[in-house]
Coordinates of C-alpha atoms in Angstrom, one line a residue:
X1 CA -182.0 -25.1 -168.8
X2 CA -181.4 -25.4 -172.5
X3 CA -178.5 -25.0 -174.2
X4 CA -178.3 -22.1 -177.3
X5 CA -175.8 -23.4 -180.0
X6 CA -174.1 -21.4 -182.7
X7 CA -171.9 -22.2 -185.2
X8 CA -170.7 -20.0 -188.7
X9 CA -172.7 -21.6 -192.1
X10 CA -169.1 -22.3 -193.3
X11 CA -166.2 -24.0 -191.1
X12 CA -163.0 -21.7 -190.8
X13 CA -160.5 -24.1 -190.6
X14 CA -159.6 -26.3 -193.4
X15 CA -159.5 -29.8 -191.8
X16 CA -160.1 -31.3 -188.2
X17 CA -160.4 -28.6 -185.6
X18 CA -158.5 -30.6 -182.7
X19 CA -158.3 -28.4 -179.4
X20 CA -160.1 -25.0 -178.2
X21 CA -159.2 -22.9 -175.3
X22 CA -160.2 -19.3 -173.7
X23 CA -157.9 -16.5 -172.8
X24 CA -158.2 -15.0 -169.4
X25 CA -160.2 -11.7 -172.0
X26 CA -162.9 -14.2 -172.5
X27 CA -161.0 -14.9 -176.6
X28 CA -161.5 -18.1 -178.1
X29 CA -158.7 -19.4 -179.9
X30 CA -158.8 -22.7 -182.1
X31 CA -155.9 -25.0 -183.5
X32 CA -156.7 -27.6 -186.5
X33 CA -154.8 -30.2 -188.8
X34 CA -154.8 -27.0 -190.7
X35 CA -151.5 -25.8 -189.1
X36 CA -153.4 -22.8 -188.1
X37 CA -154.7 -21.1 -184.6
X38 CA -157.6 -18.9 -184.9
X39 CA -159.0 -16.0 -182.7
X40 CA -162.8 -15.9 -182.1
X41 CA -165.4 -13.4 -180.3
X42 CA -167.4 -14.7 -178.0
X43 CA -170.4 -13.8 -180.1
X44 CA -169.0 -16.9 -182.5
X45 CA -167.3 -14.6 -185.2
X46 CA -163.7 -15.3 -186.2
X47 CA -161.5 -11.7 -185.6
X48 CA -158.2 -13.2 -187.3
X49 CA -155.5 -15.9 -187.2
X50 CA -153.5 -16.1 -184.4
X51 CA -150.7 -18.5 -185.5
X52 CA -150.1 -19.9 -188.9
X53 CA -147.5 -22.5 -189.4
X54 CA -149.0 -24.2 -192.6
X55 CA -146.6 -25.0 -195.7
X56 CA -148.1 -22.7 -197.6
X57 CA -147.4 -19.7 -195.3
X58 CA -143.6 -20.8 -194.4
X59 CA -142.9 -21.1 -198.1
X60 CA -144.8 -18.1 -199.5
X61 CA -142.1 -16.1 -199.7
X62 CA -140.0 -18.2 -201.3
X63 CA -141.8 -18.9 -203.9
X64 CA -142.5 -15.2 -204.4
X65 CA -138.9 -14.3 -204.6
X66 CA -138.3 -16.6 -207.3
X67 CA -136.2 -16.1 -210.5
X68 CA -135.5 -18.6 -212.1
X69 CA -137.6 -16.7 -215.8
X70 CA -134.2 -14.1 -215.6
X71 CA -131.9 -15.3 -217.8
X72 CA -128.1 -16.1 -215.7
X73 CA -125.4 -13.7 -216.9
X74 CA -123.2 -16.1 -216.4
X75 CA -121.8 -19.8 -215.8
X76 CA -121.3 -19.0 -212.1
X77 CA -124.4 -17.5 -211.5
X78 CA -126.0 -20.4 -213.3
X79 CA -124.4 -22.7 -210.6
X80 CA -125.7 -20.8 -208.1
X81 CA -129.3 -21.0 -209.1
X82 CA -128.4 -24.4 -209.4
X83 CA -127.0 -25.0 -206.0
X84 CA -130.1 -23.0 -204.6
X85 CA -132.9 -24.9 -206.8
X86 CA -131.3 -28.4 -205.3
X87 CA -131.4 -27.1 -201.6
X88 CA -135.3 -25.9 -202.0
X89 CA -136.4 -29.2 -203.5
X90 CA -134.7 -31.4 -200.6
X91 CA -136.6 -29.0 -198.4
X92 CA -139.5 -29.2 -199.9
X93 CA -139.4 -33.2 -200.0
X94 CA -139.4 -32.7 -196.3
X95 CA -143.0 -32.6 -193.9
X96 CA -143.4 -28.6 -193.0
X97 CA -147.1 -29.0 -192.2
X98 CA -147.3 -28.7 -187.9
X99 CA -150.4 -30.3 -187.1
X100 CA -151.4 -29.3 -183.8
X101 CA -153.3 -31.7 -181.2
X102 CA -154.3 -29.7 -178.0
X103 CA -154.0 -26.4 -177.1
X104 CA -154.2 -24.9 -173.3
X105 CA -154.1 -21.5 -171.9
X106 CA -151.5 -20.2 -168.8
X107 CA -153.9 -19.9 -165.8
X108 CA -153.9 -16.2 -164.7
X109 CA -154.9 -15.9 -161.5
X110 CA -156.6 -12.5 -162.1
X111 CA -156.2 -10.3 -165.0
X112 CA -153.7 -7.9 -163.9
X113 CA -151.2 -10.5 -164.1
X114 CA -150.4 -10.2 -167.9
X115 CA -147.6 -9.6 -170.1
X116 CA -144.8 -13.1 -170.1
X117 CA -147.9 -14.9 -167.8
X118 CA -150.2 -14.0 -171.0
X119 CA -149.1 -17.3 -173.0
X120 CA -150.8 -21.0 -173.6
X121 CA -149.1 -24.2 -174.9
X122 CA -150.2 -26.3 -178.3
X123 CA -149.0 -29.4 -178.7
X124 CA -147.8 -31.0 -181.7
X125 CA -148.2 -34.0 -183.9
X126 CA -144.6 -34.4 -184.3
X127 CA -143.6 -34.9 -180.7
X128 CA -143.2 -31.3 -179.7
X129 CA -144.9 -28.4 -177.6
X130 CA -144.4 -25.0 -178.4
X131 CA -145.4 -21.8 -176.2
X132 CA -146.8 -18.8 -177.7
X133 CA -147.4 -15.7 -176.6
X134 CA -151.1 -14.1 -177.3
X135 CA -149.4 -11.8 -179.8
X136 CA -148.8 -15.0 -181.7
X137 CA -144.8 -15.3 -181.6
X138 CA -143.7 -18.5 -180.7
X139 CA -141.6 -18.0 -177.6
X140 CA -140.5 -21.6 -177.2
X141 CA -140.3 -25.0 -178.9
X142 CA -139.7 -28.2 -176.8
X143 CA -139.1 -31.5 -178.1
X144 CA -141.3 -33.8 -175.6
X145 CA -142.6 -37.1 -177.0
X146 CA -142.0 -40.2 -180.0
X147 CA -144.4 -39.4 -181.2
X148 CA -147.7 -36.5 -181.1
X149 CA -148.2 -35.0 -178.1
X150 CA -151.7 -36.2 -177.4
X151 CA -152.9 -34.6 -174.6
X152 CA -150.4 -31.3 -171.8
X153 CA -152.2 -29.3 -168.9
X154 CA -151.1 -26.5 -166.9
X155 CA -151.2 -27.4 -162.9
X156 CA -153.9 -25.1 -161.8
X157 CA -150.9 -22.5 -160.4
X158 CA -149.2 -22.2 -163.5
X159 CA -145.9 -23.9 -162.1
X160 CA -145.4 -27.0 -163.9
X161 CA -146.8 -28.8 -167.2
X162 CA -147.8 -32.2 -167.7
X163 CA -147.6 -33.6 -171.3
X164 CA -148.6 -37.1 -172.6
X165 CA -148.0 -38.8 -175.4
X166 CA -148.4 -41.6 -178.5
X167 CA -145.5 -43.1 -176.6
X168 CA -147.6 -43.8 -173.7
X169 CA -145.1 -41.9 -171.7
X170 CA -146.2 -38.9 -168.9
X171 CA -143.5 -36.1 -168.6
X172 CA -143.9 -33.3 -166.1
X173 CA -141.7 -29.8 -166.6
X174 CA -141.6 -26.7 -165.2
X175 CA -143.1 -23.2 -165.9
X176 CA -140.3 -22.6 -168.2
X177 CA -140.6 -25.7 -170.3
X178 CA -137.7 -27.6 -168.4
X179 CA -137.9 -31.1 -167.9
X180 CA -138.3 -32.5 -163.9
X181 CA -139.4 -35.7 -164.1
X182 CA -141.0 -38.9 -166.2
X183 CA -143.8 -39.9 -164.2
X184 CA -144.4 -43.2 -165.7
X185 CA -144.2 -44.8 -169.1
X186 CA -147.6 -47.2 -169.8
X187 CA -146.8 -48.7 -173.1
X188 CA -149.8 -47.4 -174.9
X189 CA -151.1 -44.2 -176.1
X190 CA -152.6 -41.7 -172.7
X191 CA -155.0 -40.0 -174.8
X192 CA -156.2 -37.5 -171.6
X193 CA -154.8 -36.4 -168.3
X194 CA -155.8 -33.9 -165.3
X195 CA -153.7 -32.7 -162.4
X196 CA -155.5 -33.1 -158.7
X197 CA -156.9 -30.3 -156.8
X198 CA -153.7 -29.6 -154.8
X199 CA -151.5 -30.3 -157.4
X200 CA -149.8 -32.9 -156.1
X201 CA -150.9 -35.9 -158.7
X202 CA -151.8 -36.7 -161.9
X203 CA -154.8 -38.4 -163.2
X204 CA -154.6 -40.2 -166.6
X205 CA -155.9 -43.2 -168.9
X206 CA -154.4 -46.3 -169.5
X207 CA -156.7 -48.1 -172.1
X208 CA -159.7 -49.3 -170.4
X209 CA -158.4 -47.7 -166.6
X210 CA -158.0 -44.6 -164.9
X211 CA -154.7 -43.9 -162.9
X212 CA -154.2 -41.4 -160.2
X213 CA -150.0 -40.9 -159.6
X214 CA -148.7 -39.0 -157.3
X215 CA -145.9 -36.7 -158.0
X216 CA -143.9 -38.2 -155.3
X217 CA -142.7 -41.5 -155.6
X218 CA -143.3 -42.6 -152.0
X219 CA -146.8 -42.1 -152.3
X220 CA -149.3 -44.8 -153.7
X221 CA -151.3 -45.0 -156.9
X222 CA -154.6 -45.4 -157.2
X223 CA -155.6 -47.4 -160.3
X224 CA -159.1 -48.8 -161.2
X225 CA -161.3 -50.1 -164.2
X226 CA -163.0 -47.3 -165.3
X227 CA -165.7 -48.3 -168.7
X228 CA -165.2 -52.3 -168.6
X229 CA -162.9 -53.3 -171.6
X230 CA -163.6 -50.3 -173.7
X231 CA -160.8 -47.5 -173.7
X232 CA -161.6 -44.4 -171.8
X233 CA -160.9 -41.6 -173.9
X234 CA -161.4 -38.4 -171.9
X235 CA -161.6 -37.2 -168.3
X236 CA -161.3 -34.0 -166.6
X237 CA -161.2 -33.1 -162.7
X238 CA -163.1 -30.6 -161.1
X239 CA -160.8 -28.7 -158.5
X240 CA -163.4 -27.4 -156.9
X241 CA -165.9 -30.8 -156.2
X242 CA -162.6 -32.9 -155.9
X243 CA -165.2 -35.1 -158.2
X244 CA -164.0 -36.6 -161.7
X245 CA -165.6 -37.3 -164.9
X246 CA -164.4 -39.7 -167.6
X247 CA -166.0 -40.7 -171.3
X248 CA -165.0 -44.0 -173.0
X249 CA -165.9 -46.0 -176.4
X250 CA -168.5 -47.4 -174.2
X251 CA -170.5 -44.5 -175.2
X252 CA -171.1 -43.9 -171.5
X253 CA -170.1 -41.0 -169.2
X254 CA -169.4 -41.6 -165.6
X255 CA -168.5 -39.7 -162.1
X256 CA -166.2 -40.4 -159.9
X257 CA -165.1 -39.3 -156.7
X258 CA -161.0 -39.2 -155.5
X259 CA -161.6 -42.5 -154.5
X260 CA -162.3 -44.0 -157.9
X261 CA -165.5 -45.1 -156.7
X262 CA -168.5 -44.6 -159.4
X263 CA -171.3 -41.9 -158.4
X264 CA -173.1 -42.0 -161.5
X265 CA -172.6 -43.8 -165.1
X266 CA -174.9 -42.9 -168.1
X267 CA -176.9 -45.0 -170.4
X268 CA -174.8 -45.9 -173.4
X269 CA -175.3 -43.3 -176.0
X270 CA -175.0 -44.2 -179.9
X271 CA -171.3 -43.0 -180.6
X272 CA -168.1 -43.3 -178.3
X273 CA -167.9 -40.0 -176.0
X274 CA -165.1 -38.0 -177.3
X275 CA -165.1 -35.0 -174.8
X276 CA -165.6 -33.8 -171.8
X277 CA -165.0 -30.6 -169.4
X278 CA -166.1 -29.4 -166.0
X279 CA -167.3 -25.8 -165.9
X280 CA -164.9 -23.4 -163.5
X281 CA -167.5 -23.7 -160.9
X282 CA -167.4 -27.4 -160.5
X283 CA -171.3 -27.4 -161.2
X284 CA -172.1 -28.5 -164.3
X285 CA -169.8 -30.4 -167.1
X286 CA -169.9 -30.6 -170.9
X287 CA -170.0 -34.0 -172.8
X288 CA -169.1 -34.7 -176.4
X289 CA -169.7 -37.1 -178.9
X290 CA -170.8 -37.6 -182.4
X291 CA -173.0 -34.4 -183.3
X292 CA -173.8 -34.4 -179.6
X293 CA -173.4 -32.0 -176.8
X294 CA -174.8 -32.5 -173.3
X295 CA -174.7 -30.4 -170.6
X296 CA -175.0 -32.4 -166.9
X297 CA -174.8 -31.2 -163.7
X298 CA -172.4 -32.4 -161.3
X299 CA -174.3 -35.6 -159.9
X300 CA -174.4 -36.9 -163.3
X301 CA -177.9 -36.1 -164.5
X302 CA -178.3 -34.5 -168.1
X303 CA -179.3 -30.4 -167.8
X304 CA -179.4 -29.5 -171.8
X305 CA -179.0 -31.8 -175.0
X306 CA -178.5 -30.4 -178.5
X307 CA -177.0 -32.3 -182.0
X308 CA -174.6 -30.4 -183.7
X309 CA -173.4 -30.1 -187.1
X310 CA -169.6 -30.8 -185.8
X311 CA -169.0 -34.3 -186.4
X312 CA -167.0 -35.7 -183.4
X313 CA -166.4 -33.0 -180.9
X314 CA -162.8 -33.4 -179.8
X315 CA -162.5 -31.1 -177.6
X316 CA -165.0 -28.6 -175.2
X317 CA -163.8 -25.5 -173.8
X318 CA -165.5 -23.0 -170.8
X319 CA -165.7 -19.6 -169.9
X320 CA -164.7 -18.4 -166.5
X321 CA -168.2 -17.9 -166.0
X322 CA -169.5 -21.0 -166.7
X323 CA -172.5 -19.8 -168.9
X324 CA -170.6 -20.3 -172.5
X325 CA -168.8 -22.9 -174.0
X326 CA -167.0 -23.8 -177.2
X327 CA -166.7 -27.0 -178.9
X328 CA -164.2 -28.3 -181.5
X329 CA -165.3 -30.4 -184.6
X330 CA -163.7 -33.0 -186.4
X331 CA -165.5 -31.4 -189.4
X332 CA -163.4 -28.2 -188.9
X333 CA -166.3 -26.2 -187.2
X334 CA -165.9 -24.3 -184.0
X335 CA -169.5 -24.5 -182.4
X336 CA -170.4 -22.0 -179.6
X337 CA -173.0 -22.5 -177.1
X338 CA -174.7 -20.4 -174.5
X339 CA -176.9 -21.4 -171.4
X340 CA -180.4 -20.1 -171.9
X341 CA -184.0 -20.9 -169.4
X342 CA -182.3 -20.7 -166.4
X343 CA -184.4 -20.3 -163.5
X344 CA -184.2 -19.3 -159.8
X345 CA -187.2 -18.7 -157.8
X346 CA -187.8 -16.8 -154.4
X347 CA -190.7 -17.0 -152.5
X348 CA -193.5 -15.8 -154.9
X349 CA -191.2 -14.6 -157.7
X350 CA -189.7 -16.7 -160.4
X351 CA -186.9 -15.2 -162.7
X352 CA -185.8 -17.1 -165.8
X353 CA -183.4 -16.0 -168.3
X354 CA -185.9 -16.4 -172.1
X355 CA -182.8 -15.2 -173.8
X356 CA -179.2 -14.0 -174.0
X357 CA -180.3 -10.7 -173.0
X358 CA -183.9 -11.1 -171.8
X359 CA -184.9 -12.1 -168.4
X360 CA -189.0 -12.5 -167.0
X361 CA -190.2 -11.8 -163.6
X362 CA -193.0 -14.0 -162.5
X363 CA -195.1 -13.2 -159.4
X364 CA -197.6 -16.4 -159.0
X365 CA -199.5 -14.5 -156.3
X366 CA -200.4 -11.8 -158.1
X367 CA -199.9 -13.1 -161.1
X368 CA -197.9 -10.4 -163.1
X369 CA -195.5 -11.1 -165.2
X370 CA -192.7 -8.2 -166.1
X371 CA -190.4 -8.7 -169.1
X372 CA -186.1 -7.1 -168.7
X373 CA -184.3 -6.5 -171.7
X374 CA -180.7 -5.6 -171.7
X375 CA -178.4 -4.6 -174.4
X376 CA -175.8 -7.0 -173.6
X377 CA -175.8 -10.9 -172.5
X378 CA -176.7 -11.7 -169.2
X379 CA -174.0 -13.6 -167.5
X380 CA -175.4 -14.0 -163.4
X381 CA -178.4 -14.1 -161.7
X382 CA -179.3 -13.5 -157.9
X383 CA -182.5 -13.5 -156.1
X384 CA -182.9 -13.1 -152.8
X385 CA -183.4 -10.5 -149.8
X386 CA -186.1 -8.5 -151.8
X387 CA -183.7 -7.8 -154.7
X388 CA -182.9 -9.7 -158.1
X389 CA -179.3 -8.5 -159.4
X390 CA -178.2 -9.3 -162.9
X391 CA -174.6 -9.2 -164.2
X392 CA -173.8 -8.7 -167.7
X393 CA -171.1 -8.6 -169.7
X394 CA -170.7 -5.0 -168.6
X395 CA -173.4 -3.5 -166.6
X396 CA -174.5 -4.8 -162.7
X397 CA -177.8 -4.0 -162.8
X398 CA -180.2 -4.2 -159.1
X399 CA -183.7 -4.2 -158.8
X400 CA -186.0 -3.9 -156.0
X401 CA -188.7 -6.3 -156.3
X402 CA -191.6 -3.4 -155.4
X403 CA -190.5 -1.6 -158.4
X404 CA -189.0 -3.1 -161.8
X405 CA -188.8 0.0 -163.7
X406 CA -186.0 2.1 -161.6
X407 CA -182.9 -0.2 -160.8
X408 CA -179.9 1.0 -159.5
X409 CA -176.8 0.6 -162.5
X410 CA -173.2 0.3 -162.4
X411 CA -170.6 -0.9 -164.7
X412 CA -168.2 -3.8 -164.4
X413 CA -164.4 -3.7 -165.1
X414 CA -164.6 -7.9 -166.0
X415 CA -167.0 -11.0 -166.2
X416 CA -168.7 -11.7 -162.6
X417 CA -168.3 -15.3 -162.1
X418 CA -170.3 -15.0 -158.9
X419 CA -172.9 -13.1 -156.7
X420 CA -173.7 -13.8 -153.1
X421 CA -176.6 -12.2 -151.6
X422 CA -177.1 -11.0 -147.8
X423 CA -179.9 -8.5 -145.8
X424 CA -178.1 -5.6 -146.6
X425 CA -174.9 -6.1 -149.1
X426 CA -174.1 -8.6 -151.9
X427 CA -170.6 -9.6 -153.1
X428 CA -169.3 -10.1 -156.9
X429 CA -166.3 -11.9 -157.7
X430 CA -164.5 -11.5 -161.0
X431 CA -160.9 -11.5 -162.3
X432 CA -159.6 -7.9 -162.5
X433 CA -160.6 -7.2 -158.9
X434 CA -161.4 -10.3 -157.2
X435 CA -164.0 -10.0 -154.4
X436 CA -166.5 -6.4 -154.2
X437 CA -168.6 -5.6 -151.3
X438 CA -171.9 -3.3 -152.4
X439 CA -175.1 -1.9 -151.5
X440 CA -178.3 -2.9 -152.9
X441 CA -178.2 1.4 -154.3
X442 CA -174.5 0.1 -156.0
X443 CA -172.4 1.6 -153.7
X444 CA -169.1 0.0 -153.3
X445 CA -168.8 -0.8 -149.4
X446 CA -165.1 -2.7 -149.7
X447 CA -162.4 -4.7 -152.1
X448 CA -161.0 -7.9 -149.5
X449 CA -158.0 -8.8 -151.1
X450 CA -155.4 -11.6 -148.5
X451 CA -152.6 -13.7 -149.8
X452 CA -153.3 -17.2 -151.6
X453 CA -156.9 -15.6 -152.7
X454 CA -157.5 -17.3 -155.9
X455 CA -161.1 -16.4 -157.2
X456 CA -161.6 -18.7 -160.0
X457 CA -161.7 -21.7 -157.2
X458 CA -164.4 -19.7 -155.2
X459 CA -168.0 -21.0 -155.7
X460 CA -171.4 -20.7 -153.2
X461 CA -169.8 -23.6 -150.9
X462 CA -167.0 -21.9 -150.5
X463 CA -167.4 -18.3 -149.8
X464 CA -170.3 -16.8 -147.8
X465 CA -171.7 -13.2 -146.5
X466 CA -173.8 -11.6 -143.8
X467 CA -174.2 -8.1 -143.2
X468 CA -171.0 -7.7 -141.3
X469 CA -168.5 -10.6 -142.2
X470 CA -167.3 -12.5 -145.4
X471 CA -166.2 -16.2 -144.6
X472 CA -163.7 -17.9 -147.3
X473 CA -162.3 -21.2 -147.3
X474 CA -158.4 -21.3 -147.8
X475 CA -157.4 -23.2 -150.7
X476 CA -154.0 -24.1 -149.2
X477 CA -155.7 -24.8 -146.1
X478 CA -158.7 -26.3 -147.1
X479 CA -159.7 -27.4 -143.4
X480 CA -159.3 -23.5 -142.6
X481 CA -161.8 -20.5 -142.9
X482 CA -160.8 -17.2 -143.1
X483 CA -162.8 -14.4 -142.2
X484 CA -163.1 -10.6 -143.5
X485 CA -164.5 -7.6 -141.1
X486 CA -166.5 -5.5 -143.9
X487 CA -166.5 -2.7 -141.1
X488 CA -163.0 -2.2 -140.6
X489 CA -161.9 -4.1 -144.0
X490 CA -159.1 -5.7 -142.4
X491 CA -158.7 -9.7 -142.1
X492 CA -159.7 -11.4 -138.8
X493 CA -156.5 -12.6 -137.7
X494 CA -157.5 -15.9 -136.2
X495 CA -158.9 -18.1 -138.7
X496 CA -161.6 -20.8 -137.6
X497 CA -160.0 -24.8 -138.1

């Protein structure tokens, strides 16, 4: 696996790029020092600003409208310019700059849930949060912390916030920005945080430890010493491993289970670790430092490794699909990467993906080698069953293995973010229409939708196929299986425990 970075020759934003976040459509948008939030492609080209709440852009008009060269016509109206001249200098003598520190997006379950769900939170360096819609009007502005607003999350439903801050005090509020409770107050800065799986606690540094809390004060904490006497600095939780993942000024990276006991811990790198993210999937994560991204997979051990032109990446970003991510520079650069030499293998065949959009077929028996090009980037590959499928951004594209040159072609309403195989069908999950049931000639056998599905949590150990049934763990239930009759496309009502 190898990681495939791009960045633009000249940075966008004017000073530190501090947070990056995807919308639900697969758009990157940036914040900065800058006072500015950008939108970006995913091919790594900028396609506008999305908020601007520099000085220079609040007071533009002002200054525009000014005229004070017009000569008063008389001593009243020369009071009034007067009176007017005093009131812009005292505002001017005031801060307008909004630096913003971290920006996250409102977790859509699926895509059809837009419109008032289609918003994300940035905070501020001046103690506040604001909520803004994708449009870029700012809905609402909440006054949370003394202090920047270091580090806010979304719980993974999109029913409460959690915001922490330079005043080393954790708040948590509701989906419409309403204060519920103070979790704790630690006395120093809490420079990261993660809510739990089930959304019932909150995980968060405290200088050199990591603290679990629990909502509920009648449950107890779980606090440990994460990176010796060095401050942790970032850490992320993977809801769908239940396995954590923390970076310090140790220059280490280490994984955790619920527990807080360590499963693996790095060799000190050169510079403190700055970043880190799980992918969706819960099988790989994203670490950054200094000019450094690695990409690890989820027992720790390091995937991809590429230096960057960034500085200090401050902040890493995935898509749904967990084959791009973004990265956030202290040098004002927005770097965009994309996982390249992947490789699965069946029987005698070995597929790798050479490119963004090139895959090669392998046959060591024969010892043939077939070369796929397709016009956009691949996203998924399957192999198994006598078939190879490959998702793109927009195509589903099925190939027997007797015969490279005639594949069966359909396109796709969204991004797949996953493809399990059987004898006889295959399934894709996405976000517009959740889970598919097809043919290996592309014919759609069924669309299983039940209540609580949430596909972004779904992943190989959790969902599985055979010719006749689909088996699904139940998030809200996670001792609990469902099961889906692809026959009759109806639920089985009695679920396994």
């Amino acid at each position: 696996m190898k990681l495939k970075l791009f960045q633009q020759p000249t940075n966008q934003h004017k000073d530190v790029c501090t947070s990056v976040g995807w919308s639900i459509h697969n758009e990157l948008y940036s914040a900065g020092d800058d006072s500015v939030i950008l939108k970006w492609n995913m091919s790594g080209e900028p396609i506008g600003t999305a908020l601007d709440l520099s000085f220079h852009n609040q007071t533009n008009k002002d200054s525009s409208s000014n005229s004070s060269n017009i000569k008063p016509k008389s001593l009243e109206e020369l009071g009034n310019r007067m009176k007017n001249k005093s009131k812009r200098n005292s505002k001017r003598n005031q801060p307008k700059n909004v630096y913003f520190t971290k920006l996250a997006w409102f977790p859509l379950k699926n895509k059809r849930q837009t419109g008032s769900s289609e918003v994300y939170l940035v905070g501020c360096a001046d103690g506040s949060f604001r909520v803004v819609s994708k449009s870029g009007r700012e809905e609402m502005k909440v006054n949370a912390h003394i202090g920047a607003v270091v580090c806010l999350s979304w719980n993974h439903e999109g029913t409460a916030i959690a915001t922490g801050g330079e005043d080393g005090v954790i708040k948590i509020w509701s989906r419409t920005c309403k204060p519920r409770s103070t979790l704790c107050s630690t006395g120093s800065c809490v420079y990261a945080l993660a809510w739990s799986p089930n959304n019932d606690q909150i995980l968060y540094t405290h200088k050199e430890e990591l603290v679990i809390k629990p909502l509920f004060a009648s449950s107890k904490q779980l606090r440990w010493k994460a990176h010796g006497g060095s401050i942790v600095i970032c850490v992320d939780w993977s809801p769908i491993t239940n396995q954590i993942v923390s970076g310090g000024e140790d220059g280490r990276y280490k994984v955790w289970d619920s527990y807080g006991r360590v499963l693996y811990q790095s060799q000190p790198n050169e510079h403190p670790i700055s970043s880190i993210s799980w992918a969706l999937g819960g099988e790989l994560f994203a670490v950054g430092s200094f000019n450094l991204i690695k990409v690890c997979d989820k027992t720790g051990w390091n995937m991809a490794r590429e230096t960057t032109n960034t500085g200090s990446v401050v902040d890493l970003a995935w898509t749904s699909d967990g084959t791009q991510l973004a990265a956030a520079g202290a040098s004002g650069a927005v770097c965009f990467g994309q996982l390249v030499d992947r490789k699965i293998e069946w029987k005698n065949l070995i597929v790798q993906l050479i490119d963004t959009n090139k895959v090669q077929v392998s046959d060591i028996l024969n010892d043939t080698m077939e070369e796929l090009e397709f016009r956009d980037r691949v996203v998924k590959l399957a192999l198994g069953f006598n078939h190879l499928i490959v998702a793109t951004t927009t195509q589903c594209c099925i190939y027997d293995v007797q015969s490279w040159h005639t594949p069966h072609n359909f396109d796709l309403p969204d991004t797949v973010n996953l493809i399990v195989q059987s004898v006889s069908v295959f399934l894709l999950i996405d976000n517009v229409t959740g889970i598919q049931v097809f043919n290996y000639e592309g014919r759609l056998i069924c669309n299983p939708k039940f209540t609580g599905l949430r596909t972004d949590f779904l992943n190989a150990h959790t969902i599985s196929i055979c010719d006749d049934v689909i088996c699904v763990t139940d998030k809200s239930s996670p001792k609990t299986i469902k099961t889906f009759d692809i026959s009759t496309r109806k639920l089985i009502d009695n679920p396994f425990e």
